[in-house]
Protein backbone atom coordinates (compact mmCIF):
# COMPACT_ATOMS: atom_id res chain seq x y z
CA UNK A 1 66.11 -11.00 7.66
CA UNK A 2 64.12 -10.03 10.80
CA UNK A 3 62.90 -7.19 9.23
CA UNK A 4 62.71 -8.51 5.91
CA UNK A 5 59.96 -10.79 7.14
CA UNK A 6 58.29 -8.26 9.74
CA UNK A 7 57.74 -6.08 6.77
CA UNK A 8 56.38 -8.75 4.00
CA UNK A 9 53.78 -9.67 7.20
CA UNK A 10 52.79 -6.58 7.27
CA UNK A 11 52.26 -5.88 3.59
CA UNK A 12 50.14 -9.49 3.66
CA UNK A 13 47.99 -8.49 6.41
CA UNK A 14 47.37 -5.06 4.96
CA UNK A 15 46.66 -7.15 1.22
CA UNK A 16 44.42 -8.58 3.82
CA UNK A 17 42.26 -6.69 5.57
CA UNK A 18 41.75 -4.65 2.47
CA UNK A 19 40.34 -6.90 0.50
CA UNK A 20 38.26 -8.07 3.14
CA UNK A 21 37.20 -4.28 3.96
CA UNK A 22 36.30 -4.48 0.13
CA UNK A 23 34.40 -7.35 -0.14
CA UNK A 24 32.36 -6.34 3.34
CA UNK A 25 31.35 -3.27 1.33
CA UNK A 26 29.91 -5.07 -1.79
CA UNK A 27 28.21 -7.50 0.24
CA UNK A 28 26.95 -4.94 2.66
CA UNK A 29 25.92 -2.95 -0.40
CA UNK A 30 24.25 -6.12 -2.19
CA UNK A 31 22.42 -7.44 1.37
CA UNK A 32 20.32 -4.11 1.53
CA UNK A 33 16.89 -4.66 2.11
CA UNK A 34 13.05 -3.64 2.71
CA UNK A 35 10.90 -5.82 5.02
CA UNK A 36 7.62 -3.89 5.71
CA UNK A 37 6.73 -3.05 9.36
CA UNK A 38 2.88 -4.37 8.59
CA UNK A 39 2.22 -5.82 5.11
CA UNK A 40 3.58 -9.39 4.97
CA UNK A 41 3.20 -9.90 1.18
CA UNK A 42 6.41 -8.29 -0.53
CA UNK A 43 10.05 -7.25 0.40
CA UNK A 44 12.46 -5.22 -1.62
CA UNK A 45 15.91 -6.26 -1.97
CA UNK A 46 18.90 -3.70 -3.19
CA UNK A 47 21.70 -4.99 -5.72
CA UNK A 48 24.54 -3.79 -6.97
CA UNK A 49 22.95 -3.00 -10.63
CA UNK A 50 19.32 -3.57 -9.71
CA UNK A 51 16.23 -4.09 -7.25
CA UNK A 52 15.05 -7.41 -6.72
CA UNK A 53 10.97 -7.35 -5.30
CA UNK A 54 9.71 -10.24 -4.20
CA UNK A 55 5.71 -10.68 -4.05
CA UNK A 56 5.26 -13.87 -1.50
CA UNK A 57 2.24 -16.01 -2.10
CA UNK A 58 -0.38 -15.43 0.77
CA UNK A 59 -1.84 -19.02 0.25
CA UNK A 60 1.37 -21.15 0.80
CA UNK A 61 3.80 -20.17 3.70
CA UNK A 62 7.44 -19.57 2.26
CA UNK A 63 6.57 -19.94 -1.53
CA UNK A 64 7.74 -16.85 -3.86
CA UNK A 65 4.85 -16.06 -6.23
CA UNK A 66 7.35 -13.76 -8.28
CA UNK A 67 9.97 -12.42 -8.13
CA UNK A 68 10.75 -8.44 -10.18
CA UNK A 69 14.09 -7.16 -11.45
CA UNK A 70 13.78 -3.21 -11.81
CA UNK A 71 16.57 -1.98 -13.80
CA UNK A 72 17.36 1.35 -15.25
CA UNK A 73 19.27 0.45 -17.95
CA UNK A 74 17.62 -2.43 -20.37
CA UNK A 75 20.93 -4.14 -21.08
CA UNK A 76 21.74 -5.15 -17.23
CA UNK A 77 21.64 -8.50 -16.86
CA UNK A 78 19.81 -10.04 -13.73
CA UNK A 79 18.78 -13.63 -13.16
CA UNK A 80 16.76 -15.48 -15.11
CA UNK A 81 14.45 -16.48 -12.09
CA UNK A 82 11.91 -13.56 -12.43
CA UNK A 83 10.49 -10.53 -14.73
CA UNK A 84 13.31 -7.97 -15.70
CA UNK A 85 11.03 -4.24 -15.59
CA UNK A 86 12.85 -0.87 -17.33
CA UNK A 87 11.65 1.50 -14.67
CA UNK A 88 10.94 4.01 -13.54
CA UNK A 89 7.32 2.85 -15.43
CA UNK A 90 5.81 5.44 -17.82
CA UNK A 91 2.41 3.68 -18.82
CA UNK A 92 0.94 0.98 -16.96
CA UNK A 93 -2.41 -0.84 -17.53
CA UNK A 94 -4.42 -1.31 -14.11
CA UNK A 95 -6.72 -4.40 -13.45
CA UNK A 96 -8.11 -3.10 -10.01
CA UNK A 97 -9.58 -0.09 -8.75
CA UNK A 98 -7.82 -0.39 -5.36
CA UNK A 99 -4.83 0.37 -6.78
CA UNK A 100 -5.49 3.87 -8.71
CA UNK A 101 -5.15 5.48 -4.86
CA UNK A 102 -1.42 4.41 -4.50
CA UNK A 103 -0.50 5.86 -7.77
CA UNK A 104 -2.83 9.05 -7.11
CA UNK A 105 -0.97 9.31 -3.72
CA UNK A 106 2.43 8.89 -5.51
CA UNK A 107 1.31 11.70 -8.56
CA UNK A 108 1.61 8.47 -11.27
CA UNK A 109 -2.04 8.58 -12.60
CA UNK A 110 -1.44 9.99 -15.17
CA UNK A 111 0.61 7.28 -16.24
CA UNK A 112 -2.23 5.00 -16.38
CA UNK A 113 -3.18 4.24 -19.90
CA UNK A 114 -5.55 1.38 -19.19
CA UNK A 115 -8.60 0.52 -16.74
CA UNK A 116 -10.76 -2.73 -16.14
CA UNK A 117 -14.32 -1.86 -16.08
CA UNK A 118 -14.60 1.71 -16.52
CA UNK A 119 -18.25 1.53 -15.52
CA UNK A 120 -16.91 0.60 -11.71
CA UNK A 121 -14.26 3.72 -11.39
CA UNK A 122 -15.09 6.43 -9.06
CA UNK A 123 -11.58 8.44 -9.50
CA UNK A 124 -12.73 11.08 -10.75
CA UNK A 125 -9.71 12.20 -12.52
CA UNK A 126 -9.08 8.57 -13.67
CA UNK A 127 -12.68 8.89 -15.29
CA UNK A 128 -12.07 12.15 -16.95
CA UNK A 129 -8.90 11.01 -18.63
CA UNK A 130 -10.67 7.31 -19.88
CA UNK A 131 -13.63 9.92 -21.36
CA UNK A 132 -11.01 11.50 -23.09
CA UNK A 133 -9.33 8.55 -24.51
CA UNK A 134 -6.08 8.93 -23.05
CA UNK A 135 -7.30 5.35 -21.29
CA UNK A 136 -8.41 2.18 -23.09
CA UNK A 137 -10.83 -0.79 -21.67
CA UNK A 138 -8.45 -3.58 -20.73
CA UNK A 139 -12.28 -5.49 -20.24
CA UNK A 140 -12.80 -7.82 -16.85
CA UNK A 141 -9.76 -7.92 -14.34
CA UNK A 142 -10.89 -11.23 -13.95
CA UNK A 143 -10.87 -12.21 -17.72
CA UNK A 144 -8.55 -9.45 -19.43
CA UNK A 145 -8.76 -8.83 -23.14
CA UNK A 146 -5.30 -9.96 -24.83
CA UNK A 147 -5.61 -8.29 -27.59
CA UNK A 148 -6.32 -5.08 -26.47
CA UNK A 149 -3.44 -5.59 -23.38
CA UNK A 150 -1.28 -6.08 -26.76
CA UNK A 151 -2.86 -3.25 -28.48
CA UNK A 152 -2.52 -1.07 -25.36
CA UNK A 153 1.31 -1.94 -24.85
CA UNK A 154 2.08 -0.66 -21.33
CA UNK A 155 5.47 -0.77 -19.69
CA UNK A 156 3.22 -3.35 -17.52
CA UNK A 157 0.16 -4.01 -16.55
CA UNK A 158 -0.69 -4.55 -12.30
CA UNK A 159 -3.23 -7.08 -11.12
CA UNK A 160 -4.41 -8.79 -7.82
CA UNK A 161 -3.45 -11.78 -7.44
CA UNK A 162 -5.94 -13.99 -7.39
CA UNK A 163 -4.81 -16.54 -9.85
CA UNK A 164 -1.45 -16.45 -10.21
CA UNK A 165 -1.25 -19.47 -13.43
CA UNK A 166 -4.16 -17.21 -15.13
CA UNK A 167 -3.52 -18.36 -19.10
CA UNK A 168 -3.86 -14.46 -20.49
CA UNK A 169 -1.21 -13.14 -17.57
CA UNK A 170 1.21 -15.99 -18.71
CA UNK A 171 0.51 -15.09 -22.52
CA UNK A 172 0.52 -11.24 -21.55
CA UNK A 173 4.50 -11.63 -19.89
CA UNK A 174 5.35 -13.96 -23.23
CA UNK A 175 3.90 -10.99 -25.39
CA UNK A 176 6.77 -9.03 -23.33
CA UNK A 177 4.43 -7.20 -21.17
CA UNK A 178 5.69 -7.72 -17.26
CA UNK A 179 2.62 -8.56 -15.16
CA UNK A 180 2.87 -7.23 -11.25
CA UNK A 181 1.34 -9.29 -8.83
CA UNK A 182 -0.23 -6.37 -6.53
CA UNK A 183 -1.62 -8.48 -3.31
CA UNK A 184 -2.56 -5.69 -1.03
CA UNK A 185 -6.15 -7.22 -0.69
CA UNK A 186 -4.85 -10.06 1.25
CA UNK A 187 -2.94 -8.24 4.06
CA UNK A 188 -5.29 -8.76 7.52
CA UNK A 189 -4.42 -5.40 8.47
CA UNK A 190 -5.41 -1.97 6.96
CA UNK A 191 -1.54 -0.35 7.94
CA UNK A 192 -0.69 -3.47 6.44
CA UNK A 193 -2.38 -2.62 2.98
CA UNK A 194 -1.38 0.75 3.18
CA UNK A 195 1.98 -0.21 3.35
CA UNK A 196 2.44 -1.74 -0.07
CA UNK A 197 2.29 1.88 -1.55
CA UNK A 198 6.09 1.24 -1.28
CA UNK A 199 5.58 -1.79 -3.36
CA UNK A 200 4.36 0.71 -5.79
CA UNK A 201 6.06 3.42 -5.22
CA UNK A 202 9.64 1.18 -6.02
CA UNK A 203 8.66 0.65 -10.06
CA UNK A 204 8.39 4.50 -10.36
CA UNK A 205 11.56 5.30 -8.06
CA UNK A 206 9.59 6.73 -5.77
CA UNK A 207 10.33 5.28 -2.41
CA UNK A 208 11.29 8.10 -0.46
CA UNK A 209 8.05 10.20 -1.43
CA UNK A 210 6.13 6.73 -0.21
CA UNK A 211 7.74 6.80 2.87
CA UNK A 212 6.98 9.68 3.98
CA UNK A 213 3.29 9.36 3.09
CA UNK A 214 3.35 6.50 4.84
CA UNK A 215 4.46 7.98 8.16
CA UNK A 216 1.67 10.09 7.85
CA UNK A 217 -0.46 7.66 7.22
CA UNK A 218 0.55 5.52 10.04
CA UNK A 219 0.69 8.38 12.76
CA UNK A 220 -2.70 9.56 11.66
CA UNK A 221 -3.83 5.74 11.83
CA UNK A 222 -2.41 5.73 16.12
CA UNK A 223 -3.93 8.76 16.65
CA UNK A 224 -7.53 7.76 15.40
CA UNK A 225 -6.96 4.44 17.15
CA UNK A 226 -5.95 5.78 20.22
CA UNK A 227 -8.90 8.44 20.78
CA UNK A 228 -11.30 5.38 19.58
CA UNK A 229 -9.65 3.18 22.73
CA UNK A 230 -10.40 5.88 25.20
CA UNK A 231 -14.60 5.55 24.92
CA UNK A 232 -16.69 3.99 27.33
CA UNK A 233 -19.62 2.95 24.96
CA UNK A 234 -18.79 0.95 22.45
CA UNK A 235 -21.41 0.52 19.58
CA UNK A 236 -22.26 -3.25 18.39
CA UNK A 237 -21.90 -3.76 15.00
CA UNK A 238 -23.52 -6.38 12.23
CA UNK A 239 -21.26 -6.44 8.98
CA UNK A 240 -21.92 -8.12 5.22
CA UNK A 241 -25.36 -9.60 3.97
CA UNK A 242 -26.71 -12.58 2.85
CA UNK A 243 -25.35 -14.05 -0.40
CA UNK A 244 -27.14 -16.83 -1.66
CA UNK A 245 -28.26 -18.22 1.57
CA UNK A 246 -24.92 -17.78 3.23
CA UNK A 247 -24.45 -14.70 5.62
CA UNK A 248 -20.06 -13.54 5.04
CA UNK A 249 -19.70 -12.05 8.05
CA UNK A 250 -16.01 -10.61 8.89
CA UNK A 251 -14.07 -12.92 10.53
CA UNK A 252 -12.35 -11.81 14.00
CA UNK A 253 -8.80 -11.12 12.75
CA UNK A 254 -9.59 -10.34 9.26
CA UNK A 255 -9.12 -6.67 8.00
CA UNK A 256 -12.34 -4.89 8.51
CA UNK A 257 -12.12 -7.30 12.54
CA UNK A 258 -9.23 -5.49 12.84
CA UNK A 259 -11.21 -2.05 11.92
CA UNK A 260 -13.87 -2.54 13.93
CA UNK A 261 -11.57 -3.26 16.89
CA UNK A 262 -9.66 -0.33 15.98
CA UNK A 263 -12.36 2.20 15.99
CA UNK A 264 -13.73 0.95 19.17
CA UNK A 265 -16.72 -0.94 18.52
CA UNK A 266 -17.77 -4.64 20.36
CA UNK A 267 -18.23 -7.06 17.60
CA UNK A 268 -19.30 -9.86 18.40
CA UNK A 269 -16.48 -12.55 16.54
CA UNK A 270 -13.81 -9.54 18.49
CA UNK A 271 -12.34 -13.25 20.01
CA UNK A 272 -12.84 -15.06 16.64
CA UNK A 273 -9.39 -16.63 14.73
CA UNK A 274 -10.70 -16.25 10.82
CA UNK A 275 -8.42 -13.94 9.27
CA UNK A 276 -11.34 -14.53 6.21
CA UNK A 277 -15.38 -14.33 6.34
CA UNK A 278 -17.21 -16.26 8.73
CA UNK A 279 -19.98 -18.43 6.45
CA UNK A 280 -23.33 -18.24 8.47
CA UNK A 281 -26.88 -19.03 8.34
CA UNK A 282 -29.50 -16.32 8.64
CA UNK A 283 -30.92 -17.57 11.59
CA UNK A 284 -27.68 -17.32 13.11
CA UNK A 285 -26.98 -14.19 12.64
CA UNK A 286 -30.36 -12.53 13.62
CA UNK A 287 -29.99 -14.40 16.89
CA UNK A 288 -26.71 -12.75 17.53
CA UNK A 289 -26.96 -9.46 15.81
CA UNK A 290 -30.46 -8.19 15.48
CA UNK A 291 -29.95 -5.53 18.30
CA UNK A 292 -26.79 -4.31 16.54
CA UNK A 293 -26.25 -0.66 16.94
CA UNK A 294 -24.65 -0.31 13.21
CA UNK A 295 -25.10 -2.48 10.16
CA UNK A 296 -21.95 -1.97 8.08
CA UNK A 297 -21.32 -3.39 4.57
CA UNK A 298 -24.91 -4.26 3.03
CA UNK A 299 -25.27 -3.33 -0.05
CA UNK A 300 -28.12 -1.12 -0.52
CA UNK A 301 -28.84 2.77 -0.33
CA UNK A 302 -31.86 2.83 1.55
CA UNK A 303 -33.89 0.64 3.77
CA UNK A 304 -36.63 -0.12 0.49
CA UNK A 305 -33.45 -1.11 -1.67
CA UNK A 306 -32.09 -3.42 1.37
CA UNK A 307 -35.88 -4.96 2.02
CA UNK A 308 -36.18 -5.56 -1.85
CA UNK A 309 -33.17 -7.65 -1.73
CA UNK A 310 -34.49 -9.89 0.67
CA UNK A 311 -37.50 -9.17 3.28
CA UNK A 312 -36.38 -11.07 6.11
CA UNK A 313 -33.86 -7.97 6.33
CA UNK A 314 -36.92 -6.56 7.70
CA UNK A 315 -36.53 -8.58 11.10
């Protein structure tokens, strides 16, 4: 009877421990996930039958702006919470120019079948191929033409974004097109926009290639930073221009403070909060800045075009 009952515990605790071996291994496989080392704006989760990617809004802290199933298979079911996307994507429709360098990077630009305002493009390859009609005009990124989106027909089409209740996105994912939320502009570091070329790279099943140009991206990145530290003078710089009488000058912890700390220059707002532009006067800024070794981000060629614009750039 001993026995009898040694052995039946044994059996139970064996029923045991395998099962919960089993279930460790589903939810182990089910709990896999991506959190960037610098972007802030997107993780990637793994699933048993799919990959869930989150895009978090940058405005409101610990709000979901969407949420992306990627399947392989159209059939799979996934909750009903988000966008199901068939990938890996074989056309896609592409509202801003900075995204046509992750998709170069990651050998997808050819898969591009649509372009907002061709006139702005500079990829040269990107150009040739909307010459040779192999890419339509989607029109404004801000204001993007329906009917030709529908006409068009890409797996998706990716957008910043800026609005994210935009009445042509919501009619463009009714119309069955999957609109992706690509935030990358709102990151406050550059590693940190670099970064989402994973974000990318996961609707073409390409996240190994992205990782490693990534690493190389990032070492390059601490290299350049680290020679930049080791300089004794350390140019001043004036950044942006005057816009309607308001000078947008980069604030101290925005992306292009974090550049100019990076490269080793003494900006003035180095101390400065604003992750954004700093709105100032004209008179403020000459006060501060008109000794500046470098003037970085006007918008003009050469110094007639600059004084044409405005001929107080003259002081």
């Amino acid at each position: 009877m001993n026995l009898f009952r040694y052995i039946t515990l044994v059996f139970i605790t064996c029923l045991f421990l395998s099962c919960t071996t089993k279930g460790n291994k589903e939810t182990s496989k089910s709990e896999v996930s991506y959190h960037p080392a610098y972007a802030q704006g997107f993780e990637i989760n793994r699933r048993p039958n799919y990959t869930e990617v989150i895009v978090k809004s940058p405005w409101i802290k610990n709000e979901i702006m969407e949420r992306y199933y990627l399947v392989d298979n159209d059939k799979t079911e996934v909750p009903q919470d988000g966008q199901k996307i068939l990938v890996p994507l074989k056309s896609l429709g592409v509202a801003s120019c900075t995204h046509f360098e992750f998709l170069q990077l990651l050998n997808e630009s050819n898969s591009i079948t649509g372009i907002c305002s061709p006139e702005l493009v500079y990829n040269q390859s990107i150009v040739n191929n909307y010459k040779d009609g192999k890419i339509m005009n989607m029109g404004d990124a801000f204001n993007l033409n329906f009917e030709q989106v529908l006409f068009l027909h890409p797996n998706a089409v990716m957008v910043s974004g800026i609005d994210q209740f935009n009445e042509k996105e919501k009619r463009i994912i009714q119309a069955g097109i999957p609109v992706i939320y690509n935030n990358e502009w709102t990151e406050i570091s550059l590693l940190g926009r670099a970064e989402w070329i994973k974000f990318v790279a996961v609707f073409y099943d390409k996240e190994k290639v992205a990782d490693s140009i990534f690493s190389v991206i990032e070492k390059d990145y601490h290299n350049a930073r680290n020679i930049a530290q080791q300089v004794e003078a350390k140019p001043t710089i004036l950044s942006g221009s005057n816009f309607k009488g308001t000078w947008y000058m980069s604030g101290g912890k925005s992306y292009i403070g974090h550049l100019f700390a990076d490269a080793g220059s003494n900006y003035f707002y180095k101390n400065d909060t604003t992750q954004t532009s700093l709105p100032l006067s004209f008179e403020m800024v000459l006060k501060e800045f008109r000794n500046a070794d470098y003037w970085i981000g006007c918008n003009a060629s050469t110094i007639e075009e600059l004084l044409g614009q405005d001929e107080r750039y003259a002081l």
